[in-house]
N, CA, C and O of each residue as an XYZ file, in Angstrom:
520
protein
N      96.786    119.166     90.053
C      96.638    118.014     89.208
C      97.526    118.092     87.967
O      98.228    117.121     87.686
N      97.538    119.183     87.213
C      98.427    119.219     86.045
C      99.899    119.146     86.436
O     100.716    118.632     85.673
N     100.244    119.657     87.618
C     101.646    119.607     88.038
C     102.098    118.167     88.260
O     103.237    117.827     87.939
N     101.233    117.317     88.799
C     101.624    115.929     89.015
C     101.796    115.201     87.690
O     102.690    114.367     87.554
N     100.957    115.505     86.721
C     101.108    114.877     85.407
C     102.363    115.365     84.702
O     103.009    114.589     83.998
N     102.722    116.628     84.871
C     103.961    117.110     84.253
C     105.177    116.476     84.917
O     106.188    116.229     84.260
N     105.079    116.210     86.230
C     106.172    115.486     86.891
C     106.309    114.081     86.311
O     107.424    113.611     86.081
N     105.196    113.416     86.077
C     105.258    112.078     85.491
C     105.888    112.113     84.105
O     106.652    111.220     83.736
N     105.568    113.134     83.355
C     106.138    113.250     82.006
C     107.644    113.466     82.069
O     108.377    112.925     81.240
N     108.115    114.240     83.028
C     109.548    114.500     83.141
C     110.305    113.328     83.754
O     111.445    113.066     83.369
N     109.701    112.630     84.687
C     110.398    111.544     85.382
C     110.481    110.295     84.510
O     111.527    109.648     84.452
N     109.390    109.954     83.834
C     109.346    108.723     83.048
C     109.482    109.070     81.565
O     108.511    109.479     80.927
N     110.680    108.908     81.024
C     110.907    109.242     79.616
C     110.524    108.095     78.685
O     110.187    108.334     77.525
N     110.568    106.867     79.166
C     110.169    105.714     78.366
C     108.641    105.691     78.241
O     107.944    105.770     79.253
N     108.108    105.583     77.016
C     106.645    105.630     76.846
C     105.899    104.537     77.614
O     104.806    104.782     78.127
N     106.473    103.338     77.699
C     105.795    102.250     78.426
C     105.739    102.547     79.921
O     104.710    102.338     80.564
N     106.849    103.035     80.470
C     106.854    103.395     81.889
C     105.907    104.554     82.158
O     105.230    104.588     83.186
N     105.863    105.502     81.230
C     104.974    106.654     81.407
C     103.517    106.221     81.411
O     102.730    106.708     82.224
N     103.147    105.313     80.514
C     101.759    104.809     80.490
C     101.404    104.120     81.800
O     100.308    104.308     82.328
N     102.325    103.328     82.319
C     102.083    102.635     83.586
C     101.946    103.631     84.724
O     101.065    103.492     85.572
N     102.816    104.638     84.747
C     102.763    105.650     85.805
C     101.459    106.441     85.748
O     100.863    106.727     86.787
N     101.016    106.792     84.559
C      99.761    107.540     84.428
C      98.578    106.662     84.816
O      97.613    107.153     85.402
N      98.637    105.377     84.500
C      97.560    104.463     84.904
C      97.495    104.342     86.426
O      96.408    104.344     87.004
N      98.659    104.236     87.078
C      98.682    104.172     88.543
C      98.172    105.478     89.136
O      97.422    105.472     90.112
N      98.584    106.610     88.538
C      98.125    107.922     89.004
C      96.598    108.022     88.894
O      95.937    108.467     89.832
N      96.042    107.608     87.753
C      94.586    107.682     87.554
C      93.848    106.755     88.513
O      92.786    107.111     89.024
N      94.404    105.563     88.762
C      93.759    104.638     89.694
C      93.778    105.201     91.111
O      92.784    105.096     91.829
N      94.901    105.800     91.525
C      94.979    106.390     92.861
C      94.019    107.571     92.988
O      93.367    107.727     94.020
N      93.928    108.398     91.957
C      92.996    109.528     91.979
C      91.555    109.045     92.058
O      90.758    109.585     92.825
N      91.217    108.026     91.266
C      89.847    107.502     91.281
C      89.515    106.863     92.624
O      88.417    107.046     93.151
N      90.467    106.114     93.174
C      90.238    105.509     94.484
C      90.045    106.548     95.568
O      89.200    106.380     96.447
N      90.820    107.621     95.516
C      90.658    108.703     96.485
C      89.333    109.427     96.328
O      88.715    109.835     97.312
N      88.901    109.585     95.075
C      87.612    110.247     94.835
C      86.445    109.415     95.339
O      85.421    109.962     95.749
N      86.591    108.098     95.312
C      85.521    107.215     95.784
C      85.574    107.055     97.300
O      84.558    107.195     97.981
N      86.759    106.761     97.824
C      86.881    106.467     99.252
C      86.888    107.714    100.137
O      86.475    107.647    101.294
N      87.346    108.831     99.617
C      87.443    110.047    100.432
C      86.130    110.478    101.060
O      86.072    110.642    102.279
N      85.081    110.669    100.285
C      83.812    111.077    100.890
C      83.222    110.034    101.829
O      82.602    110.382    102.834
N      83.410    108.758    101.509
C      82.863    107.706    102.369
C      83.567    107.705    103.721
O      82.918    107.712    104.767
N      84.900    107.697    103.694
C      85.654    107.699    104.949
C      85.432    109.002    105.706
O      85.313    109.001    106.931
N      85.378    110.119    104.974
C      85.085    111.392    105.625
C      83.727    111.404    106.291
O      83.576    111.945    107.386
N      82.735    110.811    105.640
C      81.401    110.729    106.234
C      81.377    109.861    107.479
O      80.703    110.188    108.456
N      82.104    108.762    107.447
C      82.178    107.894    108.633
C      82.844    108.640    109.784
O      82.374    108.583    110.920
N      83.934    109.336    109.490
C      84.613    110.097    110.547
C      83.726    111.202    111.105
O      83.700    111.427    112.315
N      83.000    111.893    110.227
C      82.115    112.956    110.696
C      80.948    112.410    111.514
O      80.453    113.073    112.425
N      80.522    111.216    111.186
C      79.414    110.604    111.914
C      79.809    110.216    113.337
O      78.991    110.286    114.255
N      81.049    109.813    113.515
C      81.463    109.265    114.805
C      82.406    110.156    115.611
O      82.535    109.971    116.821
N      83.065    111.116    114.971
C      84.040    111.958    115.653
C      83.766    113.417    115.344
O      82.827    113.727    114.611
N      84.578    114.328    115.896
C      84.423    115.759    115.629
C      84.933    116.071    114.224
O      85.681    115.276    113.654
N      84.540    117.225    113.648
C      84.805    117.505    112.246
C      86.291    117.614    111.927
O      86.678    117.380    110.782
N      87.129    117.955    112.881
C      88.559    118.070    112.626
C      89.249    116.735    112.430
O      90.405    116.692    112.011
N      88.553    115.637    112.727
C      89.175    114.313    112.585
C      89.482    113.980    111.128
O      90.359    113.160    110.857
N      88.777    114.601    110.189
C      89.055    114.304    108.782
C      90.440    114.790    108.379
O      91.038    114.242    107.453
N      90.958    115.804    109.055
C      92.289    116.293    108.728
C      93.373    115.391    109.297
O      94.463    115.298    108.731
N      93.087    114.729    110.409
C      94.078    113.832    111.002
C      94.270    112.566    110.176
O      95.283    111.882    110.326
N      93.331    112.249    109.320
C      93.470    111.082    108.460
C      94.622    111.271    107.472
O      95.286    110.301    107.107
N      94.861    112.488    107.044
C      95.892    112.748    106.044
C      97.302    112.715    106.625
O      98.258    112.455    105.895
N      97.449    112.971    107.913
C      98.790    113.082    108.506
C      99.596    111.799    108.363
O     100.728    111.878    107.884
N      99.098    110.618    108.744
C      99.928    109.424    108.594
C     100.226    109.066    107.142
O     101.180    108.339    106.867
N      99.422    109.566    106.219
C      99.679    109.282    104.808
C     100.641    110.297    104.198
O     101.477    109.942    103.368
N     100.524    111.559    104.609
C     101.328    112.594    103.973
C     102.757    112.673    104.486
O     103.661    113.006    103.720
N     102.982    112.382    105.741
C     104.350    112.474    106.263
C     105.323    111.566    105.518
O     106.375    112.046    105.097
N     105.026    110.267    105.330
C     105.962    109.452    104.536
C     106.070    109.910    103.082
O     107.140    109.816    102.480
N     104.964    110.408    102.515
C     105.016    110.885    101.130
C     105.891    112.123    100.992
O     106.641    112.248    100.024
N     105.803    113.038    101.951
C     106.653    114.226    101.895
C     108.125    113.864    102.028
O     108.953    114.364    101.267
N     108.460    113.011    102.974
C     109.855    112.608    103.158
C     110.336    111.822    101.938
O     111.429    112.073    101.431
N     109.531    110.883    101.470
C     109.906    110.109    100.294
C     110.018    110.958     99.041
O     110.889    110.722     98.204
N     109.141    111.947     98.906
C     109.206    112.837     97.753
C     110.472    113.669     97.730
O     111.068    113.873     96.672
N     110.885    114.154     98.897
C     112.129    114.928     98.962
C     113.336    114.072     98.593
O     114.293    114.567     97.998
N     113.291    112.804     98.943
C     114.432    111.919     98.680
C     114.398    111.375     97.250
O     115.434    111.345     96.584
N     113.235    110.948     96.767
C     113.159    110.198     95.514
C     112.882    111.030     94.267
O     113.342    110.671     93.183
N     112.145    112.130     94.389
C     111.771    112.892     93.197
C     112.904    113.793     92.734
O     113.496    114.504     93.546
N     113.215    113.777     91.439
C     114.258    114.674     90.938
C     113.738    116.106     90.816
O     112.530    116.336     90.753
N     114.659    117.055     90.784
C     114.288    118.455     90.601
C     113.752    118.638     89.188
O     114.323    118.114     88.232
N     112.665    119.376     89.056
C     112.047    119.590     87.755
C     111.671    121.055     87.635
O     110.653    121.499     88.166
N     112.520    121.803     86.921
C     112.268    123.236     86.731
C     112.379    123.593     85.262
O     113.053    122.912     84.489
N     111.718    124.653     84.899
C     111.821    125.174     83.550
C     113.153    125.904     83.415
O     113.433    126.812     84.197
N     113.976    125.529     82.446
C     115.272    126.198     82.321
C     115.151    127.659     81.868
O     116.036    128.466     82.151
N     114.074    128.000     81.178
C     113.842    129.374     80.715
C     112.473    129.849     81.168
O     111.556    129.934     80.351
N     112.309    130.165     82.459
C     110.979    130.590     82.913
C     110.613    131.960     82.342
O     111.473    132.800     82.078
N     109.310    132.152     82.163
C     108.830    133.439     81.667
C     108.818    134.490     82.761
O     108.987    134.187     83.943
N     108.615    135.728     82.342
C     108.563    136.829     83.296
C     107.234    136.820     84.045
O     106.234    136.307     83.545
N     107.234    137.390     85.244
C     106.002    137.555     86.009
C     105.183    138.656     85.330
O     105.705    139.718     84.993
N     103.892    138.380     85.138
C     103.000    139.326     84.467
C     102.120    140.006     85.511
O     101.083    139.460     85.888
N     102.517    141.198     85.986
C     101.743    141.841     87.055
C     100.326    142.240     86.620
O      99.415    142.262     87.448
N     100.133    142.548     85.364
C      98.791    142.934     84.906
C      97.837    141.741     85.027
O      96.697    141.899     85.464
N      98.298    140.560     84.643
C      97.456    139.365     84.764
C      97.155    139.049     86.221
O      96.056    138.597     86.545
N      98.120    139.281     87.098
C      97.901    139.038     88.523
C      96.784    139.943     89.038
O      95.890    139.488     89.751
N      96.836    141.211     88.679
C      95.807    142.154     89.118
C      94.449    141.794     88.527
O      93.434    141.866     89.220
N      94.420    141.406     87.250
C      93.151    141.073     86.610
C      92.509    139.822     87.210
O      91.292    139.781     87.391
N      93.310    138.809     87.517
C      92.717    137.604     88.098
C      92.216    137.873     89.511
O      91.204    137.311     89.931
N      92.917    138.727     90.239
C      92.435    139.095     91.577
C      91.129    139.877     91.459
O      90.208    139.670     92.250
N      91.044    140.770     90.478
C      89.807    141.545     90.279
C      88.640    140.630     89.904
O      87.494    140.938     90.230
N      88.908    139.519     89.233
C      87.835    138.614     88.837
C      87.441    137.654     89.961
O      86.257    137.378     90.148
N      88.420    137.145     90.707
C      88.121    136.117     91.705
C      87.724    136.669     93.063
O      86.885    136.075     93.742
N      88.299    137.779     93.473
C      88.013    138.313     94.804
C      86.538    138.656     94.986
O      85.958    138.263     95.999
N      85.901    139.369     94.057
C      84.460    139.620     94.245
C      83.628    138.347     94.217
O      82.623    138.247     94.920
N      84.035    137.384     93.420
C      83.301    136.125     93.347
C      83.348    135.389     94.685
O      82.317    134.935     95.183
N      84.536    135.272     95.265
C      84.674    134.590     96.555
C      83.960    135.376     97.648
O      83.282    134.787     98.491
N      84.104    136.688     97.644
C      83.428    137.508     98.652
C      81.909    137.399     98.499
O      81.183    137.369     99.493
N      81.434    137.339     97.259
C      80.004    137.194     97.027
C      79.468    135.877     97.553
O      78.391    135.836     98.147
N      80.214    134.797     97.338
C      79.788    133.500     97.862
C      79.755    133.532     99.382
O      78.819    133.017     99.993
N      80.761    134.128     99.991
C      80.798    134.196    101.451
C      79.669    135.066    101.994
O      79.077    134.735    103.021
N      79.365    136.168    101.321
C      78.298    137.033    101.823
C      76.924    136.403    101.606
O      76.026    136.600    102.425
N      76.744    135.656    100.527
C      75.469    134.977    100.296
C      75.265    133.879    101.331
O      74.154    133.685    101.826
N      76.331    133.164    101.656
C      76.193    132.066    102.610
C      76.096    132.553    104.053
O      75.766    131.773    104.946
N      76.380    133.828    104.291
C      76.333    134.323    105.671
C      74.908    134.519    106.182
O      74.699    134.619    107.391
N      73.941    134.575    105.299
C      72.570    134.673    105.775
C      71.685    135.427    104.815
O      72.125    135.835    103.741
N      70.427    135.615    105.203
C      69.480    136.310    104.328
C      69.799    137.795    104.245
O      70.537    138.338    105.067
N      69.235    138.429    103.250
C      69.406    139.865    103.098
C      70.453    140.229    102.064
O      70.626    141.409    101.763
N      71.145    139.266    101.521
C      72.120    139.562    100.477
C      71.422    139.503     99.139
O      70.462    138.753     98.960
N      71.893    140.274     98.224
C      71.261    140.310     96.915
C      72.321    140.338     95.833
O      73.509    140.494     96.114
N      71.888    140.187     94.615
C      72.795    140.248     93.477
C      72.623    141.590     92.757
O      72.527    141.635     91.531
N      72.585    142.655     93.509
C      72.492    143.968     92.893
C      73.844    144.324     92.296
O      74.846    143.693     92.631
N      73.895    145.329     91.411
C      75.177    145.716     90.826
C      76.195    146.171     91.872
O      77.398    146.176     91.611
N      75.712    146.552     93.050
C      76.653    146.990     94.093
C      77.192    145.823     94.902
O      78.157    145.992     95.648
N      76.593    144.640     94.775
C      77.086    143.495     95.539
C      78.326    142.916     94.843
O      78.477    143.040     93.627
N      79.196    142.293     95.615
C      80.427    141.754     95.026
C      80.185    140.718     93.947
O      80.900    140.689     92.946
N      79.178    139.858     94.136
C      78.920    138.853     93.112
C      78.340    139.500     91.857
O      78.435    138.930     90.771
N      77.752    140.660     91.991
C      77.260    141.396     90.832
C      78.376    141.919     89.948
O      78.179    142.094     88.746
N      79.546    142.173     90.522
C      80.696    142.633     89.745
C      81.502    141.486     89.179
O      82.165    141.651     88.155
N      81.465    140.342     89.808
C      82.301    139.228     89.377
C      81.836    138.653     88.036
O      82.663    138.374     87.168
N      80.543    138.474     87.858
C      80.040    137.887     86.614
C      80.370    138.735     85.393
O      80.845    138.189     84.397
N      80.137    140.065     85.424
C      80.512    140.847     84.242
C      82.020    140.853     83.981
O      82.448    140.868     82.827
N      82.820    140.841     85.040
C      84.272    140.853     84.802
C      84.720    139.552     84.172
O      85.627    139.553     83.339
N      84.092    138.415     84.556
C      84.463    137.149     83.936
C      83.932    137.059     82.517
O      84.613    136.525     81.641
N      82.735    137.568     82.270
C      82.174    137.474     80.928
C      82.865    138.405     79.944
O      82.847    138.143     78.742
N      83.470    139.479     80.419
C      84.198    140.399     79.549
C      85.624    139.952     79.293
O      86.363    140.614     78.565
N      86.015    138.836     79.883
C      87.350    138.313     79.616
C      88.415    138.862     80.531
O      89.603    138.763     80.222
N      88.020    139.439     81.654
C      89.033    139.960     82.595
C      89.846    138.803     83.137
O      91.061    138.925     83.288
N      89.206    137.687     83.433
C      89.973    136.544     83.931
C      90.388    135.745     82.730
O      91.053    134.719     82.871
């Protein structure tokens, strides 16, 4: 989401055009947020669960081709260095959290003891590791 807004800021330099582009972006996002679950529910009610993914194909193919042709390149001329310590810290914070959610949803018998993955994720996030 922030990447699309930064593209709008770089593409539309005129403030009036930028306001219009952001309004169209917000309307499309709101429409997708409203219609997505409804259409997904209808598809799930009448077809197999994988049908929700086929809905995106006819919409995304023209967008991908059009994006490659119409969107200008937008890169930072002075990118920062890769921070390996931050990469390791975010993995240490998110991996136990995701594993904990998966183990809790797998069935009964899981707990939030200090030895469980979700037991390590909360203290690491509260201590500012992430």
